[in-house]
XYZ file of C-alpha atoms in Angstrom:
721
model
C -0.225 0.158 -0.260
C 1.414 3.596 1.229
C 5.102 3.188 2.183
C 4.407 4.309 5.677
C 7.666 6.486 6.936
C 7.849 8.426 10.687
C 4.685 7.514 12.510
C 3.449 4.272 11.357
C 4.327 2.155 13.576
C 2.897 -0.919 14.916
C -0.630 -0.860 16.238
C -1.447 -0.363 19.358
C -5.388 -1.374 19.923
C -7.671 -2.350 18.118
C -11.705 -0.947 18.961
C -14.919 -2.945 18.928
C -15.226 -4.311 15.154
C -18.393 -3.646 13.764
C -19.739 -4.758 10.165
C -20.169 -1.878 7.695
C -24.232 -2.721 6.158
C -25.422 -1.116 3.197
C -29.486 0.038 2.532
C -31.047 0.651 -0.751
C -33.330 2.939 -1.926
C -35.093 4.104 -4.675
C -33.392 5.809 -7.331
C -34.026 10.073 -7.379
C -37.380 11.409 -9.981
C -35.124 12.717 -12.909
C -33.608 10.131 -15.287
C -30.231 8.102 -14.427
C -28.280 7.370 -17.298
C -26.186 3.774 -16.548
C -23.056 4.476 -15.412
C -19.974 3.765 -17.131
C -19.604 -0.349 -16.244
C -16.468 0.488 -14.359
C -17.982 2.101 -11.724
C -18.966 0.073 -8.514
C -23.100 -1.164 -8.518
C -23.819 -3.457 -6.234
C -27.768 -5.197 -7.069
C -30.797 -4.067 -4.634
C -30.886 -7.874 -3.583
C -27.340 -8.057 -2.301
C -27.499 -4.435 -0.681
C -31.416 -5.095 0.725
C -29.845 -8.856 2.310
C -27.232 -7.449 4.106
C -29.815 -4.490 6.161
C -28.168 -4.160 9.482
C -31.390 -4.594 11.948
C -31.093 -1.873 12.979
C -32.436 0.347 9.748
C -34.752 -2.189 9.249
C -35.688 -1.437 12.941
C -35.302 2.221 12.172
C -36.556 1.993 8.726
C -39.976 0.214 10.465
C -40.396 3.094 13.146
C -38.747 1.886 16.303
C -37.180 4.074 18.639
C -33.350 5.159 16.916
C -30.736 3.802 19.657
C -29.496 6.326 21.687
C -25.267 5.974 21.810
C -22.515 8.503 22.689
C -21.861 11.362 19.624
C -18.902 9.931 16.828
C -19.543 6.034 18.783
C -22.125 5.710 16.036
C -21.747 2.849 13.647
C -22.736 3.917 10.297
C -22.630 2.402 5.962
C -21.340 5.187 4.850
C -17.311 3.209 5.831
C -13.670 4.626 4.485
C -14.263 1.818 1.720
C -17.412 3.378 0.903
C -15.536 7.140 0.416
C -12.413 6.105 -0.906
C -14.640 4.391 -3.866
C -16.600 6.628 -4.440
C -14.380 9.689 -4.755
C -13.750 9.776 -8.720
C -12.871 13.019 -10.206
C -14.182 15.309 -13.339
C -11.334 16.270 -15.641
C -13.438 17.993 -18.113
C -16.082 17.303 -21.230
C -16.314 18.657 -24.542
C -18.747 17.392 -27.599
C -17.727 14.997 -29.789
C -18.674 15.677 -34.290
C -21.576 13.005 -33.236
C -23.602 15.434 -30.209
C -22.124 12.585 -27.791
C -20.009 13.710 -24.552
C -16.335 13.716 -24.208
C -15.209 13.428 -20.301
C -12.047 12.838 -18.728
C -12.997 10.487 -14.678
C -10.555 10.255 -12.579
C -10.787 6.374 -11.018
C -9.341 5.962 -7.942
C -9.313 1.912 -8.196
C -6.757 2.445 -10.613
C -4.403 4.939 -8.605
C -6.325 7.642 -10.048
C -5.538 6.859 -13.896
C -7.405 9.391 -15.880
C -9.662 8.279 -17.953
C -11.123 9.749 -21.663
C -14.962 8.147 -21.979
C -17.642 8.250 -24.634
C -21.140 8.992 -24.498
C -22.647 5.610 -25.912
C -25.842 2.911 -23.770
C -22.142 1.662 -22.127
C -19.907 4.640 -21.898
C -16.244 3.270 -23.801
C -13.233 3.852 -22.954
C -11.101 6.411 -25.156
C -8.036 5.860 -24.735
C -6.700 2.396 -23.793
C -4.838 1.371 -20.649
C -1.456 2.631 -20.392
C -2.457 5.967 -20.845
C -3.629 8.363 -18.946
C -5.072 11.945 -20.139
C -3.335 14.221 -17.457
C -0.845 17.136 -17.648
C 0.885 18.719 -15.171
C 0.679 22.561 -16.519
C 1.376 24.657 -14.175
C 0.933 21.951 -11.546
C -2.999 21.618 -11.580
C -3.586 20.519 -14.546
C -7.106 20.577 -16.512
C -7.070 21.212 -19.777
C -6.011 17.594 -20.977
C -7.606 16.907 -23.958
C -9.564 18.158 -26.801
C -12.102 16.493 -29.621
C -12.728 17.190 -33.744
C -15.209 15.460 -34.707
C -14.044 11.973 -34.309
C -10.444 12.791 -33.469
C -8.761 13.398 -29.492
C -5.721 15.305 -28.618
C -4.153 14.543 -25.365
C -2.631 14.634 -22.484
C -0.424 11.374 -21.415
C 0.172 11.430 -17.665
C 3.327 9.635 -17.974
C 5.458 11.754 -20.548
C 3.425 14.298 -20.486
C 3.809 14.084 -24.711
C 0.497 14.351 -26.573
C -1.482 11.430 -28.330
C -4.128 11.789 -31.235
C -6.391 9.433 -31.019
C -9.355 8.360 -33.401
C -12.673 7.655 -31.260
C -13.713 3.411 -32.564
C -10.502 2.098 -35.036
C -8.967 0.595 -32.416
C -5.711 1.699 -33.522
C -2.946 3.199 -30.616
C -2.922 6.654 -30.175
C -0.254 8.145 -32.226
C 2.096 11.111 -30.892
C 2.128 14.560 -31.440
C 5.750 16.052 -29.893
C 8.540 15.103 -29.498
C 10.534 12.512 -26.751
C 12.301 14.647 -24.873
C 13.927 11.789 -22.599
C 11.549 12.619 -18.860
C 7.949 14.396 -19.097
C 9.886 17.968 -18.667
C 7.534 19.658 -21.391
C 3.406 20.189 -20.505
C 1.066 21.290 -22.834
C -3.220 22.103 -21.770
C -5.942 24.068 -23.060
C -5.694 23.142 -26.427
C -8.077 24.003 -29.575
C -8.164 22.711 -33.434
C -6.552 25.395 -35.644
C -9.224 24.800 -38.232
C -7.459 27.631 -40.761
C -3.786 25.585 -41.275
C -4.863 22.314 -39.523
C -2.729 22.276 -36.173
C -3.122 21.947 -32.479
C -2.813 25.274 -31.025
C -2.182 25.031 -27.406
C -0.475 26.285 -23.805
C 3.102 24.823 -23.494
C 5.403 24.700 -20.612
C 9.300 23.683 -21.272
C 10.835 22.905 -17.834
C 13.855 21.416 -19.054
C 16.256 24.574 -18.245
C 14.520 25.066 -15.090
C 11.443 22.870 -12.886
C 11.443 25.859 -11.028
C 10.444 29.177 -13.899
C 9.559 27.395 -16.501
C 8.958 28.933 -19.686
C 5.836 29.360 -20.854
C 3.914 30.121 -24.500
C 1.286 28.714 -26.602
C 2.258 26.851 -29.033
C 1.357 25.221 -32.176
C 1.115 21.743 -33.234
C 1.533 19.943 -36.778
C -1.027 17.953 -36.838
C -1.249 17.468 -41.350
C 1.214 14.806 -41.371
C 2.604 11.976 -39.376
C 5.808 13.262 -38.634
C 6.590 14.261 -35.560
C 7.499 18.730 -35.278
C 9.023 20.406 -33.207
C 6.418 22.788 -31.515
C 5.852 26.308 -33.503
C 6.031 28.645 -30.897
C 3.066 31.413 -31.674
C 2.676 33.619 -28.281
C 5.578 33.991 -25.796
C 7.330 36.159 -23.359
C 5.358 37.077 -20.472
C 4.451 34.233 -17.369
C 1.528 33.008 -18.101
C -0.881 31.896 -20.871
C -4.372 30.606 -20.975
C -7.506 30.079 -23.155
C -5.828 30.203 -26.299
C -9.291 30.767 -28.364
C -9.611 30.735 -32.404
C -12.502 32.064 -34.195
C -13.581 29.207 -36.542
C -14.974 32.619 -39.403
C -12.139 34.764 -39.593
C -8.436 33.886 -38.666
C -7.571 35.381 -35.534
C -6.859 34.139 -31.765
C -8.024 35.334 -28.198
C -6.211 34.423 -25.145
C -5.133 35.204 -21.672
C -1.942 36.257 -20.091
C -0.841 37.803 -16.238
C 2.585 38.097 -15.342
C 4.274 38.086 -11.610
C 3.186 38.901 -8.947
C -0.456 38.674 -9.878
C -2.345 35.433 -9.959
C -4.997 35.277 -12.947
C -7.306 36.201 -10.748
C -5.706 39.700 -9.720
C -5.090 40.847 -12.324
C -4.677 39.423 -16.457
C -5.202 40.645 -19.682
C -7.164 39.639 -22.838
C -5.168 39.742 -25.802
C -7.018 38.789 -29.827
C -3.920 38.646 -32.430
C -4.238 38.069 -36.561
C -2.181 34.801 -38.747
C -0.695 35.874 -41.371
C -0.735 33.311 -44.610
C 2.099 31.247 -42.927
C 0.164 31.215 -40.196
C 2.562 32.835 -37.411
C 0.224 35.905 -35.687
C 1.090 39.901 -36.841
C -0.800 42.178 -35.204
C -2.122 41.822 -31.567
C -4.157 44.252 -29.339
C -5.272 43.777 -26.060
C -8.863 43.654 -24.944
C -9.441 44.451 -21.502
C -7.124 44.658 -18.376
C -4.314 46.807 -20.178
C -5.698 50.279 -18.043
C -3.198 50.440 -15.640
C -6.057 52.885 -13.677
C -8.696 49.905 -14.071
C -7.828 46.835 -12.341
C -9.867 43.576 -14.371
C -9.356 39.890 -13.915
C -10.731 38.980 -17.830
C -11.381 34.961 -18.472
C -12.910 32.287 -20.756
C -12.948 34.215 -23.743
C -14.570 32.390 -26.541
C -15.481 33.244 -30.501
C -19.545 32.849 -30.896
C -20.814 31.401 -34.753
C -21.164 34.492 -35.219
C -17.129 35.618 -34.936
C -17.540 37.960 -31.646
C -15.450 37.742 -29.057
C -17.419 37.472 -25.504
C -15.626 36.521 -22.012
C -15.912 36.845 -18.410
C -14.669 39.973 -16.496
C -14.674 41.341 -13.038
C -14.319 45.245 -13.965
C -16.094 48.119 -11.872
C -18.808 46.055 -9.733
C -15.819 43.742 -8.735
C -18.135 40.302 -9.826
C -17.071 38.526 -12.727
C -19.678 39.268 -15.445
C -20.783 38.350 -19.188
C -19.017 41.155 -21.991
C -18.769 41.260 -25.469
C -15.906 42.971 -27.646
C -17.053 45.305 -30.555
C -14.352 44.861 -33.180
C -15.253 48.036 -35.292
C -15.128 50.907 -32.328
C -12.900 48.648 -29.994
C -15.386 48.240 -27.109
C -16.532 46.513 -23.759
C -20.221 46.200 -23.680
C -21.483 44.598 -20.399
C -23.970 41.822 -21.940
C -25.521 40.529 -18.813
C -24.568 42.780 -15.470
C -25.170 41.279 -12.187
C -23.695 40.657 -8.290
C -23.089 36.886 -9.151
C -19.498 35.402 -10.003
C -19.883 34.231 -13.788
C -16.586 31.933 -13.436
C -13.510 30.938 -11.161
C -10.541 31.163 -10.537
C -8.587 30.104 -12.696
C -6.569 26.879 -10.852
C -6.778 24.862 -13.253
C -7.257 25.365 -17.212
C -10.197 24.703 -19.317
C -12.696 26.155 -17.432
C -15.968 26.640 -19.815
C -18.836 29.186 -17.368
C -21.015 29.480 -20.584
C -21.135 28.083 -24.038
C -23.231 28.895 -27.199
C -26.361 26.541 -28.600
C -25.356 26.028 -31.719
C -25.768 28.854 -34.762
C -28.466 30.787 -32.354
C -27.181 33.954 -30.749
C -28.738 32.363 -27.582
C -25.126 31.483 -24.557
C -26.298 29.277 -21.405
C -24.589 30.145 -18.815
C -23.989 28.778 -14.807
C -23.309 31.694 -11.906
C -22.525 31.855 -8.471
C -24.745 34.420 -6.081
C -24.984 33.466 -1.843
C -23.589 30.183 -1.271
C -26.061 28.493 -4.630
C -24.886 28.230 -8.842
C -28.118 29.135 -11.248
C -28.416 28.171 -14.482
C -30.009 29.746 -17.318
C -30.242 30.418 -20.834
C -29.492 34.093 -22.370
C -31.260 35.870 -25.872
C -28.085 37.899 -27.104
C -30.703 39.742 -29.244
C -33.419 40.274 -27.182
C -31.006 40.544 -23.857
C -33.962 38.347 -22.295
C -33.011 35.203 -19.233
C -34.342 32.685 -18.914
C -33.731 30.735 -15.608
C -33.890 27.105 -15.970
C -35.205 24.620 -13.210
C -32.439 21.959 -12.328
C -32.103 19.558 -9.468
C -28.800 20.858 -9.233
C -27.866 23.677 -6.528
C -23.877 23.686 -7.996
C -22.564 23.315 -11.256
C -19.582 23.543 -12.884
C -17.955 23.467 -16.883
C -20.957 23.716 -19.519
C -20.324 22.821 -23.172
C -23.863 23.109 -25.498
C -24.830 21.695 -29.323
C -28.248 22.839 -30.735
C -31.168 22.561 -28.550
C -28.909 20.850 -25.344
C -25.992 21.192 -23.447
C -24.439 18.846 -21.198
C -23.169 20.388 -17.609
C -21.642 19.470 -14.694
C -23.430 19.810 -11.361
C -24.163 18.481 -7.388
C -25.903 19.240 -4.976
C -27.181 18.723 -1.136
C -28.201 15.145 -2.190
C -26.761 14.587 -5.589
C -23.142 13.943 -5.789
C -20.763 14.937 -8.757
C -21.949 14.556 -11.832
C -22.852 15.476 -15.544
C -26.098 15.828 -16.873
C -27.435 16.040 -20.604
C -30.154 18.959 -20.511
C -32.213 19.247 -23.123
C -34.575 22.747 -24.054
C -38.030 23.663 -25.297
C -37.935 24.801 -28.581
C -37.482 28.636 -27.741
C -35.077 28.066 -25.418
C -36.611 28.960 -22.502
C -37.298 25.715 -20.459
C -35.984 22.401 -19.583
C -37.704 19.603 -21.051
C -35.710 16.032 -20.031
C -32.679 16.841 -17.335
C -30.532 13.360 -17.295
C -27.681 12.215 -15.520
C -25.162 10.742 -18.249
C -22.174 9.954 -15.420
C -21.784 10.559 -11.723
C -18.416 10.017 -9.132
C -20.662 7.895 -7.568
C -23.579 6.498 -8.660
C -25.034 4.074 -6.128
C -24.858 6.740 -3.567
C -28.901 6.972 -2.560
C -29.173 3.644 -0.989
C -26.992 6.039 1.506
C -29.978 9.005 1.483
C -31.064 8.014 5.119
C -28.265 8.511 6.640
C -26.907 12.533 5.190
C -27.096 15.823 6.793
C -28.124 18.345 5.072
C -26.066 21.304 4.699
C -27.186 24.222 6.768
C -25.879 27.921 5.329
C -24.483 29.294 8.334
C -24.253 33.706 8.205
C -21.617 34.059 11.473
C -20.528 37.741 13.011
C -16.256 37.633 12.001
C -14.039 39.206 14.562
C -14.510 43.048 12.868
C -17.265 44.736 13.601
C -20.310 45.101 11.658
C -18.717 42.088 8.535
C -19.871 38.899 7.953
C -18.645 35.446 7.042
C -20.222 32.160 5.179
C -20.201 28.365 6.188
C -22.017 25.543 6.046
C -22.982 23.425 8.693
C -24.220 19.901 8.580
C -25.443 18.433 12.314
C -24.707 15.002 12.657
C -27.690 12.733 10.974
C -28.221 8.804 11.671
C -31.108 6.774 11.934
C -30.554 4.421 14.084
C -28.978 6.111 16.302
C -29.349 9.496 18.522
C -26.821 11.210 20.625
C -27.146 11.017 24.633
C -29.701 13.975 26.313
C -26.930 15.396 28.098
C -24.309 16.081 25.687
C -23.266 17.661 22.446
C -21.661 16.563 19.331
C -17.696 17.115 18.587
C -17.168 19.485 16.156
C -15.080 19.148 12.699
C -14.212 22.504 11.040
C -12.968 21.656 7.434
C -11.078 25.066 6.123
C -10.505 24.608 2.619
C -7.818 24.722 0.317
C -6.953 27.668 -1.872
C -7.342 29.678 -0.672
C -8.692 31.533 -2.685
C -11.702 28.715 -3.657
C -14.834 28.411 -2.289
C -16.533 25.409 -0.091
C -20.156 24.665 -2.085
C -22.767 22.366 -0.166
C -22.623 19.399 -2.207
C -22.861 15.382 -1.446
C -19.640 14.724 -0.250
C -18.718 11.296 1.058
C -15.808 12.840 3.091
C -18.378 14.858 4.867
C -21.290 12.152 5.601
C -18.480 9.883 6.510
C -18.027 12.154 9.780
C -21.697 13.587 10.691
C -22.430 9.488 9.854
C -20.541 9.027 12.882
C -22.203 11.500 14.909
C -19.601 14.629 14.417
C -21.573 17.864 13.643
C -18.858 19.102 10.345
C -18.911 22.991 9.417
C -17.265 23.942 6.294
C -15.875 27.409 5.935
C -16.163 30.343 3.084
C -14.019 32.045 5.848
C -12.500 35.156 3.750
C -10.667 35.598 0.932
C -13.620 32.969 0.106
C -14.483 33.415 -3.850
C -18.284 33.253 -4.929
C -19.056 36.504 -3.642
C -17.506 38.989 -5.584
C -13.836 41.390 -5.956
C -14.335 42.751 -2.309
C -14.898 39.882 -0.376
C -11.816 37.644 -2.024
C -9.639 40.283 -1.527
C -10.328 40.233 2.341
C -7.091 37.833 2.499
C -4.729 40.402 1.072
C -1.849 40.786 3.443
C -3.886 38.807 6.141
C -3.620 35.415 5.283
C -3.400 33.477 8.145
C -5.556 36.219 10.426
C -8.554 36.963 8.649
C -8.999 32.996 7.535
C -8.486 31.885 11.251
C -10.476 34.773 12.935
C -12.863 33.434 10.749
C -12.325 29.987 11.608
C -12.494 30.129 15.406
C -15.364 32.746 14.987
C -17.531 29.962 13.161
C -16.702 27.363 15.842
C -17.471 29.803 18.506
C -20.620 30.927 16.897
C -21.481 27.185 17.023
C -20.412 26.577 20.081
C -22.448 29.568 21.321
C -26.019 28.449 19.515
C -25.776 25.000 21.743
C -25.383 23.223 18.305
C -21.578 21.815 19.035
C -19.708 20.794 21.860
C -16.624 23.928 22.811
C -14.571 21.083 24.751
C -14.404 18.513 20.960
C -13.410 21.513 18.558
C -11.335 19.499 15.953
C -9.813 20.930 12.668
C -8.597 19.900 9.575
C -7.610 21.564 5.879
C -6.211 20.261 2.977
C -3.068 22.099 1.292
C -3.409 26.134 1.743
C -6.384 24.727 4.311
C -3.931 22.667 5.841
C -1.757 26.152 6.488
C -5.070 27.420 7.977
C -5.615 24.338 10.287
C -1.845 25.107 11.659
C -1.858 28.364 11.922
C -4.798 28.461 14.105
C -3.719 25.565 16.587
C -0.625 27.844 16.881
C -2.088 31.303 16.917
C -5.424 30.850 18.272
C -5.914 28.593 21.535
C -10.043 27.060 20.643
C -9.247 23.794 19.054
C -8.433 20.458 20.599
C -6.698 18.661 18.244
C -5.819 19.209 14.241
C -5.193 17.447 11.292
C -3.305 18.640 8.219
C -3.008 16.912 4.419
C -0.695 18.042 3.005
C -0.451 22.101 4.366
C 1.493 24.518 4.667
C 3.960 25.019 7.997
C 7.435 27.657 6.626
C 5.637 30.074 4.231
C 9.072 31.325 3.623
C 10.069 27.511 2.592
C 6.945 27.321 0.627
C 8.180 30.505 -1.677
C 11.174 28.922 -1.807
C 10.456 25.745 -2.719
C 7.215 26.412 -4.671
C 6.405 25.972 -8.345
C 5.781 28.805 -10.985
C 2.241 29.168 -10.604
C 1.662 30.104 -7.249
C 6.192 31.393 -6.379
C 4.314 35.097 -6.357
C 1.229 33.925 -4.788
C 1.858 34.603 -0.835
C 3.489 38.087 -1.426
C -0.115 39.623 -1.774
C -1.337 36.928 0.361
C 1.791 37.834 3.670
C 3.362 40.869 2.552
C 6.435 41.173 4.251
C 9.637 39.536 5.662
C 8.545 39.659 9.288
C 5.414 38.821 8.252
C 6.465 35.346 6.501
C 7.733 34.132 9.790
C 5.646 35.893 12.495
C 2.828 33.091 10.657
C 5.006 30.112 10.279
C 3.528 28.005 12.627
C 7.181 26.007 12.753
C 8.344 29.307 14.109
C 6.207 29.004 17.216
C 5.697 24.905 18.128
C 6.536 26.729 21.710
C 3.083 27.692 21.095
C 1.237 24.287 20.018
C -1.018 22.714 23.133
C -2.617 20.676 21.722
C -2.439 16.607 19.538
C -2.262 17.177 15.557
C -1.799 14.387 12.736
C -0.435 15.183 9.110
C -0.785 13.354 6.152
C 1.500 13.713 2.995
C 2.451 13.188 -0.656
C 6.201 11.927 -1.214
C 5.968 13.242 -4.607
C 4.545 16.797 -3.741
C 6.175 19.774 -5.610
C 3.828 22.773 -4.223
C 3.511 21.909 -0.879
C 7.432 19.854 -0.631
C 7.821 16.765 1.887
C 9.940 18.918 4.457
C 7.143 21.649 5.794
C 5.161 18.262 7.058
C 8.749 16.433 8.379
C 10.169 20.084 10.147
C 6.444 20.354 11.968
C 6.132 16.527 12.810
C 9.462 16.587 14.346
C 9.213 20.162 16.426
C 5.794 18.645 18.090
C 7.325 15.054 18.762
C 10.881 17.365 20.246
C 8.214 19.375 22.623
C 6.254 16.710 23.786
C 3.089 16.950 22.320
C 1.097 13.814 20.668
C 2.041 13.805 16.817
C 1.808 11.874 14.358
C 2.957 11.637 10.164
C 1.778 9.650 7.754
C 3.437 9.750 4.500
C 2.999 7.851 0.871
C 4.695 7.229 -2.260
C 3.669 7.924 -5.507
C 1.154 10.895 -4.049
C 1.138 14.657 -5.716
C -1.005 17.608 -3.764
C -4.377 15.747 -3.137
C -4.358 11.591 -2.526
C -5.504 9.778 -5.446
C -4.649 6.794 -4.671
C -8.255 4.728 -3.021
C -6.296 3.083 -0.549
C -4.579 6.123 0.794
C -7.641 7.718 0.690
C -9.391 5.242 2.891
C -6.191 5.386 5.404
C -6.302 8.760 5.781
C -9.784 9.336 6.915
C -9.910 6.087 9.033
C -6.680 7.440 10.447
C -7.608 10.918 11.583
C -10.915 9.813 12.887
C -9.493 7.608 15.502
C -6.806 9.345 15.879
C -9.657 12.945 17.051
C -11.707 10.102 18.726
C -8.641 8.573 21.303
C -7.168 12.330 21.992
C -11.115 13.635 22.012
C -13.520 12.197 21.384
C -14.204 10.907 24.472
C -15.581 7.673 22.704
C -14.905 5.056 20.750
C -14.970 4.347 16.752
C -17.599 1.733 15.849
C -15.543 0.595 13.009
C -12.282 -1.768 13.270
C -9.110 0.453 12.810
C -6.080 -0.372 13.650
C -4.897 2.574 15.027
C -1.439 4.233 13.779
C 1.583 5.174 16.954
C 1.154 7.923 18.481
C 4.150 9.756 19.534
C 4.261 10.766 23.518
C 1.047 9.043 23.462
C 1.306 5.455 22.722
């Protein structure tokens, strides 16, 4: 399984064993298309036969058993969670109007597979290939399709390959073999004018920490492999090369240090000469030093008009259009809402054009919820569409239908096909074509429904937001004189947003009697630029204060036990976790997953994309020192468990080791789990399972005052066992 270093020693004790069982329930009312054959499924007969007596009793109206919070038996086991943690890596439409998507499979060690929608979905690429790019470390935009031809980035060697759907031939390499996966490609598109593939290219051959990023063209006209031809270079970063199908021109986004793309970026248009080179170039948006904006997602309409999203003026990402004749930027639809998300990964698609009509299908975020609509550009009228999704992601459109990624508090991350009426104003059919967890419906009685919480921050008159999940299990109720323990989740980024969607990583805790809160601290996205910029120069202060304020609010509201408050987070959320433990006295234990302990070390060692990110979030050298938890280990007062991938290039493993060794020397209970073959985020099912179980039993032993019902062998905890 995983290599377990420094902390995983001999087993300590084994809590009371309790077998996990499954319940079967009917499917939701909307249509649920057949899942891909590789997705685990359970027949209704086998599920029903394994239903535990307590569940059957509860279903029959008998009174739930009374047991301490945290000790409840749940069918949502760590095995179920790890097997359901399928990732969605992008969507696109093939020439026949069918959907292609990338799914990550934990049971195949996180392999990213391109799949095509059929009555029985089929894998497009062979078993020995995986569609994943390492561009900017976080990747995205790993494939594109034109009719029946797919171009994708292969994970192992990072080369581009061409695969024709349905002919059974192996993929054909398009880019040179440099002897190592040192050149990555992302966010590519087919160029109809010059028979080539235009893509962002990241070249790490000369400097892995400061690679050269360009927009390059890869020849598709012959069978020989050629060196990519650089079209645009000179800036630090590029994204969204998008080519007008009707004219020889291209739009793109670029930005430079120290900005992140959501701080300040520029939208450009360039015109192709007859030989395919870019000649005339025009900055469309972002070039005015008096107007701070971050344009994103440029797209050419079927009529050859350039649309894009930017946050000029209002501070909210809205849809705009460029009028070429007058070189004007005009708003298309204005709302105090976010019509895109931060460019952490390539290939974001928050809106699209419905065929050759002048209609745009779009999604936006407002006050913690996603909305879906269609804009008639001729009449400027907007029709909001009703679907079961309350959270939306990428959208790709055909003539009278489109596909959209989405989820809700009761629906896991999915892709739906949405068919519209003739006027494109109403949904006439909604069907799920892919689900990250197709069998979750059987656990519905155990799901905790999130409550949107608006709580006061430490700044008078200011509010922040969170989603609170109360304990929920039909077979158990807590003791009359007891409040549940609380796990506070701090999201990563930190320029990101947590969303109220069905996540078994949350339900694992709540179905065992924990309360769980997911905090959108100041600096989170989804609430406009002003809210997002609360964190500028204040990372490690505002986020920490907001997480503590949220926990305090829930204690004072009588919802949770103030003596059993725990905190966890991944990546930047791991930093907020460690900072909360070092600089505040609110929490009794914490779990950091590949979190940052030393801001100065992170700045020196992290990858190019984020190498100046913290300069805006932290500030001067003194702040770097004073907000690094590693420098204040003497202020930690409670147990900590750390989980780390050994191939992490974003937060190098030395960060976790330094925290572990320092806490061990101080005499605090501490454990460190390291995983071979894992990068920034765990993809292997066995490691996802192990992390969840060990975090649960760590908190139970050191804070919980209860024994877990699951049969988990704890790892050794230094200064405790």
